PDB file of C-alpha atoms and ligand atoms in Angstrom:
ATOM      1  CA  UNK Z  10    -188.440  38.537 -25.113  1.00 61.00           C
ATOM      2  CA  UNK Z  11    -186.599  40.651 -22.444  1.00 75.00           C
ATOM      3  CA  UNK Z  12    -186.540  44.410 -23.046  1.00 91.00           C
ATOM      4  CA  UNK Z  13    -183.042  45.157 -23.126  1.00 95.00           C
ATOM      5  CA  UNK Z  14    -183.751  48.950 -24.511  1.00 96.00           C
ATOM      6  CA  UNK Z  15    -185.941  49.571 -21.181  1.00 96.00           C
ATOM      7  CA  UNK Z  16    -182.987  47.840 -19.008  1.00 95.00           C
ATOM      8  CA  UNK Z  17    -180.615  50.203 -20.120  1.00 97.00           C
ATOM      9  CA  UNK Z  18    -183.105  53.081 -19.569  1.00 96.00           C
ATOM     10  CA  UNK Z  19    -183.411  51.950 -16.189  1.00 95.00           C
ATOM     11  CA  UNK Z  20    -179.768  51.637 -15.523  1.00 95.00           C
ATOM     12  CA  UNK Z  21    -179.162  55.501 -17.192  1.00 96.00           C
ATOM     13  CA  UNK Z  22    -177.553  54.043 -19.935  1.00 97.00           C
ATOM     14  CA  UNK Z  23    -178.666  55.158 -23.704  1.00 97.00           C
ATOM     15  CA  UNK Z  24    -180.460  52.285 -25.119  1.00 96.00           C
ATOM     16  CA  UNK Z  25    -177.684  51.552 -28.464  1.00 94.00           C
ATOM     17  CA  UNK Z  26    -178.027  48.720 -30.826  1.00 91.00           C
ATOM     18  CA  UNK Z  27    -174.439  47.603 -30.584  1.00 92.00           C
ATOM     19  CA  UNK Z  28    -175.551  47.694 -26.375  1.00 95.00           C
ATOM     20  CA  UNK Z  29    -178.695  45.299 -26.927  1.00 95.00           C
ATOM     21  CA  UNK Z  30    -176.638  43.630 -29.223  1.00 94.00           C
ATOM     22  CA  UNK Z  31    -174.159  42.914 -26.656  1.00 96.00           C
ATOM     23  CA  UNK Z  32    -177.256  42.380 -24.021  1.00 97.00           C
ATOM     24  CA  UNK Z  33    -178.835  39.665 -26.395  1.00 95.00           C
ATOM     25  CA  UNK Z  34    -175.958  37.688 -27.103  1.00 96.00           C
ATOM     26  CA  UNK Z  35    -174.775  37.038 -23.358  1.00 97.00           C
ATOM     27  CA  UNK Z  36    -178.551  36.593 -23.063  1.00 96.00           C
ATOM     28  CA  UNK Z  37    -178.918  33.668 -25.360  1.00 95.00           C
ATOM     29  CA  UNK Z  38    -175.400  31.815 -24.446  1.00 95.00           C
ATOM     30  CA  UNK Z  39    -175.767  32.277 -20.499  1.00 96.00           C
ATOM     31  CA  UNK Z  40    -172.064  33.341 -20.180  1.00 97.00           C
ATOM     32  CA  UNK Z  41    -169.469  34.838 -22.624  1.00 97.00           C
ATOM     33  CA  UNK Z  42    -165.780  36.323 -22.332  1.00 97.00           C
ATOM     34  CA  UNK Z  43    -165.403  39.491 -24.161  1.00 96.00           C
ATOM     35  CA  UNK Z  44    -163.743  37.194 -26.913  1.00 95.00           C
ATOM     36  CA  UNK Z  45    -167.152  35.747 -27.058  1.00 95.00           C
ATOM     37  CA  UNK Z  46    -168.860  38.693 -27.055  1.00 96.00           C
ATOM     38  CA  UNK Z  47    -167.106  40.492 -29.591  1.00 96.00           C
ATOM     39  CA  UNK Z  48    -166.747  37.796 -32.393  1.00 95.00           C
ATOM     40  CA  UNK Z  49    -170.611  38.017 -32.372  1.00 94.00           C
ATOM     41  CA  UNK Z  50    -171.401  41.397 -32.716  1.00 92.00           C
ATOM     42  CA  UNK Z  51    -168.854  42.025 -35.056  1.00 91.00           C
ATOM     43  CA  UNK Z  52    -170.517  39.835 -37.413  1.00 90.00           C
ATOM     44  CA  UNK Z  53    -174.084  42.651 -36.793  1.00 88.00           C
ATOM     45  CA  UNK Z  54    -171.299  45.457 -36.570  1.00 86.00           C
ATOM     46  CA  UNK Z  55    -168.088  44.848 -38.663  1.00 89.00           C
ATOM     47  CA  UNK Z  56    -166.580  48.339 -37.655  1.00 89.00           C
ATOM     48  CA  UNK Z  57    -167.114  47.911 -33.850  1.00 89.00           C
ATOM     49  CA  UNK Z  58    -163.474  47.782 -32.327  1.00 93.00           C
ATOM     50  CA  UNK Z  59    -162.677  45.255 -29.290  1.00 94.00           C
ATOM     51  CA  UNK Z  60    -162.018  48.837 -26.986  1.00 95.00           C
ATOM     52  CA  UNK Z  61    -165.663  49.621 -27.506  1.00 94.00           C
ATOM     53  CA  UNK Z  62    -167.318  46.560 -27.032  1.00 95.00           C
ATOM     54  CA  UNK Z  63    -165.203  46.217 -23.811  1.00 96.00           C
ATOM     55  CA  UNK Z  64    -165.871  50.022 -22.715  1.00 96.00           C
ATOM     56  CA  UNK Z  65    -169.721  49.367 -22.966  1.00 97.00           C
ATOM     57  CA  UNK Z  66    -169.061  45.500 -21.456  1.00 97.00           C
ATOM     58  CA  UNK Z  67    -167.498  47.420 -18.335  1.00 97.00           C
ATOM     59  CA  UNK Z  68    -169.778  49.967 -18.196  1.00 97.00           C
ATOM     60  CA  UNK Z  69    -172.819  47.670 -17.763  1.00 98.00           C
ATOM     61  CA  UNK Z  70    -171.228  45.571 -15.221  1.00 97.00           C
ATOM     62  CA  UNK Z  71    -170.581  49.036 -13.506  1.00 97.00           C
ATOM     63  CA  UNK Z  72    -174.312  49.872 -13.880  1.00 96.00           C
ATOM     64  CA  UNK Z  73    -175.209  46.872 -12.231  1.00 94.00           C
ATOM     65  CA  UNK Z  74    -176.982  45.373 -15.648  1.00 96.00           C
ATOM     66  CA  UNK Z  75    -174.026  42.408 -16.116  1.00 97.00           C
ATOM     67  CA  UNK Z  76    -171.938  40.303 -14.350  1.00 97.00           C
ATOM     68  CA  UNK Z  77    -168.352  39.212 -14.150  1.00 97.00           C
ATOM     69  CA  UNK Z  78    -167.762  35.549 -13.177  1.00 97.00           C
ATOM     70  CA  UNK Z  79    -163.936  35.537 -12.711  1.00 95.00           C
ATOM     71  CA  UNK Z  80    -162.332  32.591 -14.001  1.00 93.00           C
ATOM     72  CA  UNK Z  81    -158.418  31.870 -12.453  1.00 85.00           C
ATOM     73  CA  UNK Z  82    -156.255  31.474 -15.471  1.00 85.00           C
ATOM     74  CA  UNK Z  83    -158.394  32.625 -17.927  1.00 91.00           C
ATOM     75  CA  UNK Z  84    -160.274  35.458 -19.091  1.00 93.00           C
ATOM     76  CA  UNK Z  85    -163.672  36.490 -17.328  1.00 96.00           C
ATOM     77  CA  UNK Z  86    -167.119  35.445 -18.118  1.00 97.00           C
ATOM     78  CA  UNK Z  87    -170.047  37.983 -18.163  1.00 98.00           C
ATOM     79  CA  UNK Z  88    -173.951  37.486 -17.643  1.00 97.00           C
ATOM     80  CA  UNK Z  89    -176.419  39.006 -17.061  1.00 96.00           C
ATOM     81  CA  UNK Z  90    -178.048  39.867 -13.631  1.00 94.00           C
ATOM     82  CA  UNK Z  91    -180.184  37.070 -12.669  1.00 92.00           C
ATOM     83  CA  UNK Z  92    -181.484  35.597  -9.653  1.00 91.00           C
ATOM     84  CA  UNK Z  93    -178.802  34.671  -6.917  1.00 92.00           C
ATOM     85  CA  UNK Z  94    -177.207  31.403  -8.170  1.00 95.00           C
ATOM     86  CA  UNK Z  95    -174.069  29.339  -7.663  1.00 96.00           C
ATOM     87  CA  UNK Z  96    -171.840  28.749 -10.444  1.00 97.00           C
ATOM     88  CA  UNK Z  97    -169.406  25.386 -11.331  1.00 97.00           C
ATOM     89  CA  UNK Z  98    -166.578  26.999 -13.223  1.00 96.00           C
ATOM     90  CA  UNK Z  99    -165.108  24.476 -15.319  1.00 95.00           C
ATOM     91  CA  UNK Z 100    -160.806  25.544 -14.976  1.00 93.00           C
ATOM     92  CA  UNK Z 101    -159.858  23.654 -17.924  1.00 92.00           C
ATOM     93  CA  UNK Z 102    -162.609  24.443 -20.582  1.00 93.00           C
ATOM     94  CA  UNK Z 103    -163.861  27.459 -19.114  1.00 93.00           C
ATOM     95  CA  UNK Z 104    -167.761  26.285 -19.041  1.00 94.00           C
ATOM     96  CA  UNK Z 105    -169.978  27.874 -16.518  1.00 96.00           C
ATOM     97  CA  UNK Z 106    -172.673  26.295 -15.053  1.00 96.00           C
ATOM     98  CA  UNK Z 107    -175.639  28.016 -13.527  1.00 97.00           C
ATOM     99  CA  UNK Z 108    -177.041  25.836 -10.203  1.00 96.00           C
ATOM    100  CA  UNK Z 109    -179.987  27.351  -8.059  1.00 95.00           C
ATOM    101  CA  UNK Z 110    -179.977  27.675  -4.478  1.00 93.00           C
ATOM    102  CA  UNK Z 111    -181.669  25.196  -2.703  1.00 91.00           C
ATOM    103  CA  UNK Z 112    -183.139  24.811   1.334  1.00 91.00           C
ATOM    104  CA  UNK Z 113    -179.306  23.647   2.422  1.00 92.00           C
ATOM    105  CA  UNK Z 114    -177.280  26.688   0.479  1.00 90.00           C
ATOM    106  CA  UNK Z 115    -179.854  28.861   1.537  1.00 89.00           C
ATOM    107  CA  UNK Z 116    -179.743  28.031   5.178  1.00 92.00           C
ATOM    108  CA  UNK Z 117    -176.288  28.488   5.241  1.00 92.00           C
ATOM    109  CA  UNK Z 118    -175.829  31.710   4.050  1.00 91.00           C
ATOM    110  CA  UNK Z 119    -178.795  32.894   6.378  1.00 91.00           C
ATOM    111  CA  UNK Z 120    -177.424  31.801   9.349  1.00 94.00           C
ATOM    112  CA  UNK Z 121    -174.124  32.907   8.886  1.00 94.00           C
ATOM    113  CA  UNK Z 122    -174.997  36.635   7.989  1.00 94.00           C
ATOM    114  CA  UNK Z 123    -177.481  36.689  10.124  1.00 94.00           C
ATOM    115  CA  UNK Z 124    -174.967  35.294  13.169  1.00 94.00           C
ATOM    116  CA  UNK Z 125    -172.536  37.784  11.746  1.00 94.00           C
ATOM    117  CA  UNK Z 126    -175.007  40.545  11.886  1.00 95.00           C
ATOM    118  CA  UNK Z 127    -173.615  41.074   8.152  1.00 95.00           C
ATOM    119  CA  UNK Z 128    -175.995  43.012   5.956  1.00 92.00           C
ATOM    120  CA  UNK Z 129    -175.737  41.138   2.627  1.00 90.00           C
ATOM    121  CA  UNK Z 130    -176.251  42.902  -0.547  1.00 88.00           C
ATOM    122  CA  UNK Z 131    -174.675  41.217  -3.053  1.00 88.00           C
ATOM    123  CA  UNK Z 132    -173.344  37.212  -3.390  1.00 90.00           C
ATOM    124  CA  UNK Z 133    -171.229  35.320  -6.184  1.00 93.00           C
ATOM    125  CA  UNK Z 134    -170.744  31.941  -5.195  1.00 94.00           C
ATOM    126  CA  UNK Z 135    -168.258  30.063  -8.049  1.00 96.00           C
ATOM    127  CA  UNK Z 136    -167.280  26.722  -7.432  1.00 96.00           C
ATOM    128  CA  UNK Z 137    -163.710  25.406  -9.372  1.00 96.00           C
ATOM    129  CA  UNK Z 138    -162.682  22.453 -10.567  1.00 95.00           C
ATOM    130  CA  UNK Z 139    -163.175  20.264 -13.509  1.00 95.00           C
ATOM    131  CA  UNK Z 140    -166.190  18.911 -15.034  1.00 95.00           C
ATOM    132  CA  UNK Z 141    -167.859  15.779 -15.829  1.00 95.00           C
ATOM    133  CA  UNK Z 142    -166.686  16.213 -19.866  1.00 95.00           C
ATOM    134  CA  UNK Z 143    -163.210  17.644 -19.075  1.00 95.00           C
ATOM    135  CA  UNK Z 144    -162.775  14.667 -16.552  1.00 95.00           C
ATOM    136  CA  UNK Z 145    -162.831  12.409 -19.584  1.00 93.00           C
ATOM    137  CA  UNK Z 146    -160.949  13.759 -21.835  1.00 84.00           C
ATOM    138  CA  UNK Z 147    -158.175  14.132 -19.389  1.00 65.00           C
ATOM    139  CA  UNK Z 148    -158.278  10.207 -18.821  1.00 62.00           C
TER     140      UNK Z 148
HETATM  141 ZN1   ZN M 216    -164.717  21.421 -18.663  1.00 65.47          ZN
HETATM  142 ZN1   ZN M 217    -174.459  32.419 -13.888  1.00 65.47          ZN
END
């Protein structure tokens, strides 16, 4: 069980329900659009408006606690902060899926920051294109 109250502490942000709510959910499905994200609190919190769950969505990716995985022709995916990783963005259905870093990608990006003398702080790394289920269906 992560401690999403303690998170938010951490971050400076007040520790809210409709917050770890928000926390939880991208949590358990890996990564949501605000869509997502709202159709499932609103089921804990049938008064929260789509503003406010997008207010505190945008706050936490300002305060460093979630993510956003742009997707081209669609709307954005959000997790939450997690080891480096790359992502294959699926363009048709919108699935992302979380790959780790292995000797080659890592190699890579050393050298070439390192050659750069480019001090890295932050990476997204999103592949595009289609997947193996969306391949399918389109034949
Ligand atoms: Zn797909
Ligand atoms: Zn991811």
């Amino acid at each position: 069980m992560v401690d999403y109250a303690t998170q938010l502490k951490e971050s400076g942000l007040k520790a809210t329900f409709q917050r770890m709510n928000i926390l939880e959910n991208i949590g358990n499905h890996g990564h949501m659009s605000i869509d997502n994200i709202y159709n499932e609190v609103l089921s804990i919190h049938p008064s929260l408006s789509l503003a406010t769950v997008y207010k505190n969505i945008i706050l936490m990716v300002e305060k460093g606690l979630l993510v956003e995985v742009p997707i081209e022709g669609q709307k954005s995916k959000y997790e939450l902060l997690k080891d480096d990783h790359i992502h294959l963005v699926c363009t048709e259905c919108g699935e992302v899926e979380d790959k780790a870093h292995n000797m080659a990608t890592d190699s890579i990006f050393h050298t070439m920051t390192k050659k750069e003398n480019f001090r890295l702080s932050k990476q997204q790394i999103n592949l595009y294109g289609v997947c193996s289920y969306c391949q399918e269906a389109i034949v």
